[in-house]
Amino acid sequence: QVQLVESGGGLVQAGGSLRLSCAASGRTVSSYHMAWFRQAPGKEREFVAAANRNGDGRLYADSVKGRFTISRDNAKNTVFLQMNSLKPEDTAVYLCAAAARLGRITVHSNEYAYWGRGTQVTVSS
């Protein structure tokens, strides 16, 4: 079992940057693939980024590639999402997710068993 708590969301202007954190407790985060998803009102949950257990394998949605970076500090049981060059369409609740039974990281939300409650990111134009 793992418990996830996101933080770092807020209001920024377009072109700005924000760094999200996901703090994990319970089982050590190194046992899990980790991912970030986002969901805006009226829209389906959308994959953002994922990192494997070692942190040396990463996957990004095309919409954020080159702007967002996922990283993890397993010693601190924390996963990060650095978001640069933010756009209004990035506005959403960002959720941290963990998967223990995957052999490879995936973009499919239903394959992640553990979720945080999310942190709001709002990007103004």
Coordinates of C-alpha atoms in Angstrom, one line a residue:
Q1 CA 0.0 0.0 0.0
V2 CA 1.1 3.6 -0.6
Q3 CA -0.5 6.9 0.2
L4 CA 0.0 9.9 -2.1
V5 CA -0.3 13.6 -1.4
E6 CA 0.2 16.2 -4.1
S7 CA 1.3 19.8 -3.5
G8 CA 2.7 22.8 -5.4
G9 CA -0.3 23.8 -7.5
G10 CA -1.4 27.4 -7.9
L11 CA -2.1 30.2 -10.3
V12 CA 0.5 31.3 -12.8
Q13 CA 0.6 33.3 -16.0
A14 CA 1.0 31.7 -19.4
G15 CA 4.7 31.1 -20.0
G16 CA 5.4 30.6 -16.3
S17 CA 6.7 27.6 -14.4
L18 CA 5.4 25.5 -11.6
R19 CA 6.8 22.5 -9.8
L20 CA 4.5 19.8 -8.4
S21 CA 5.4 17.3 -5.7
C22 CA 3.9 14.0 -4.8
A23 CA 4.9 12.7 -1.3
A24 CA 4.4 9.0 -0.7
S25 CA 4.0 7.1 2.6
G26 CA 3.6 3.5 3.4
R27 CA 5.5 1.2 1.1
T28 CA 8.6 2.8 -0.4
V29 CA 8.0 4.6 -3.6
S30 CA 10.8 2.7 -5.3
S31 CA 8.5 -0.3 -5.5
Y32 CA 6.1 1.5 -7.9
H33 CA 5.9 3.0 -11.3
M34 CA 4.8 6.6 -10.8
A35 CA 2.7 8.9 -13.1
W36 CA 1.0 12.2 -13.3
F37 CA -2.5 12.7 -14.8
R38 CA -4.7 15.7 -15.1
Q39 CA -8.4 16.4 -15.3
A40 CA -10.2 19.5 -16.2
P41 CA -14.0 20.1 -15.7
G42 CA -15.9 18.5 -18.5
K43 CA -12.9 16.5 -19.8
E44 CA -11.7 13.0 -19.3
R45 CA -8.7 12.2 -17.2
E46 CA -5.5 12.7 -19.3
F47 CA -2.1 11.2 -19.0
V48 CA 0.7 13.6 -18.5
A49 CA 3.9 11.8 -17.6
A50 CA 5.3 8.6 -16.0
A51 CA 8.5 7.3 -14.6
N52 CA 9.6 3.7 -14.0
R53 CA 10.8 2.4 -10.6
N54 CA 14.4 3.4 -11.2
G55 CA 13.6 6.7 -12.7
D56 CA 15.6 6.0 -15.8
G57 CA 12.6 5.4 -18.0
R58 CA 10.2 8.2 -18.8
L59 CA 7.1 8.7 -20.9
Y60 CA 5.3 12.0 -21.8
A61 CA 2.1 13.0 -23.4
D62 CA 2.7 14.7 -26.7
S63 CA 1.0 17.8 -25.4
V64 CA 3.6 18.4 -22.7
K65 CA 6.7 16.9 -24.3
G66 CA 9.6 19.3 -24.1
R67 CA 7.9 21.4 -21.5
F68 CA 7.3 19.1 -18.5
T69 CA 9.8 16.9 -16.8
I70 CA 9.0 14.0 -14.4
S71 CA 11.6 13.0 -11.8
R72 CA 11.8 11.1 -8.6
D73 CA 13.8 11.0 -5.5
N74 CA 13.3 7.6 -4.1
A75 CA 15.4 8.3 -1.0
K76 CA 12.8 11.0 -0.1
N77 CA 9.8 9.0 -1.3
T78 CA 8.9 11.9 -3.6
V79 CA 8.0 12.4 -7.2
F80 CA 8.1 15.7 -9.0
L81 CA 6.6 17.3 -12.1
Q82 CA 8.5 20.4 -13.3
M83 CA 6.2 22.3 -15.6
N84 CA 7.7 25.1 -17.8
S85 CA 6.2 27.2 -20.6
L86 CA 2.7 26.7 -19.2
K87 CA -0.3 27.3 -21.4
P88 CA -3.9 28.0 -20.5
E89 CA -4.8 24.5 -21.7
D90 CA -2.7 23.1 -19.0
T91 CA -5.2 24.2 -16.5
A92 CA -6.5 21.2 -14.6
V93 CA -6.3 19.2 -11.4
Y94 CA -3.1 17.3 -11.4
L95 CA -3.1 13.9 -9.8
C96 CA -0.3 11.6 -8.8
A97 CA -0.7 7.8 -9.4
A98 CA 1.3 4.7 -8.5
A99 CA 1.3 1.2 -10.0
A100 CA 3.0 -1.9 -8.5
R101 CA 2.0 -4.6 -10.9
L102 CA 3.1 -3.1 -14.2
G103 CA 6.1 -4.4 -16.0
R104 CA 6.4 -1.2 -18.0
I105 CA 5.0 2.3 -17.5
T106 CA 1.8 3.0 -19.3
V107 CA -0.5 5.9 -20.2
H108 CA -3.7 4.1 -19.2
S109 CA -5.1 5.5 -16.0
N110 CA -7.0 2.3 -15.1
E111 CA -3.7 0.4 -14.7
Y112 CA -2.7 2.6 -11.8
A113 CA -4.1 1.4 -8.5
Y114 CA -3.2 4.2 -6.1
W115 CA -4.1 7.9 -6.4
G116 CA -3.7 11.2 -4.6
R117 CA -6.5 13.7 -4.4
G118 CA -4.9 16.2 -6.7
T119 CA -3.6 19.8 -6.7
Q120 CA -5.1 22.6 -8.8
V121 CA -3.1 24.2 -11.5
T122 CA -4.5 27.3 -13.2
V123 CA -2.7 29.1 -16.0
S124 CA -4.0 32.5 -17.0
S125 CA -3.6 34.1 -20.5

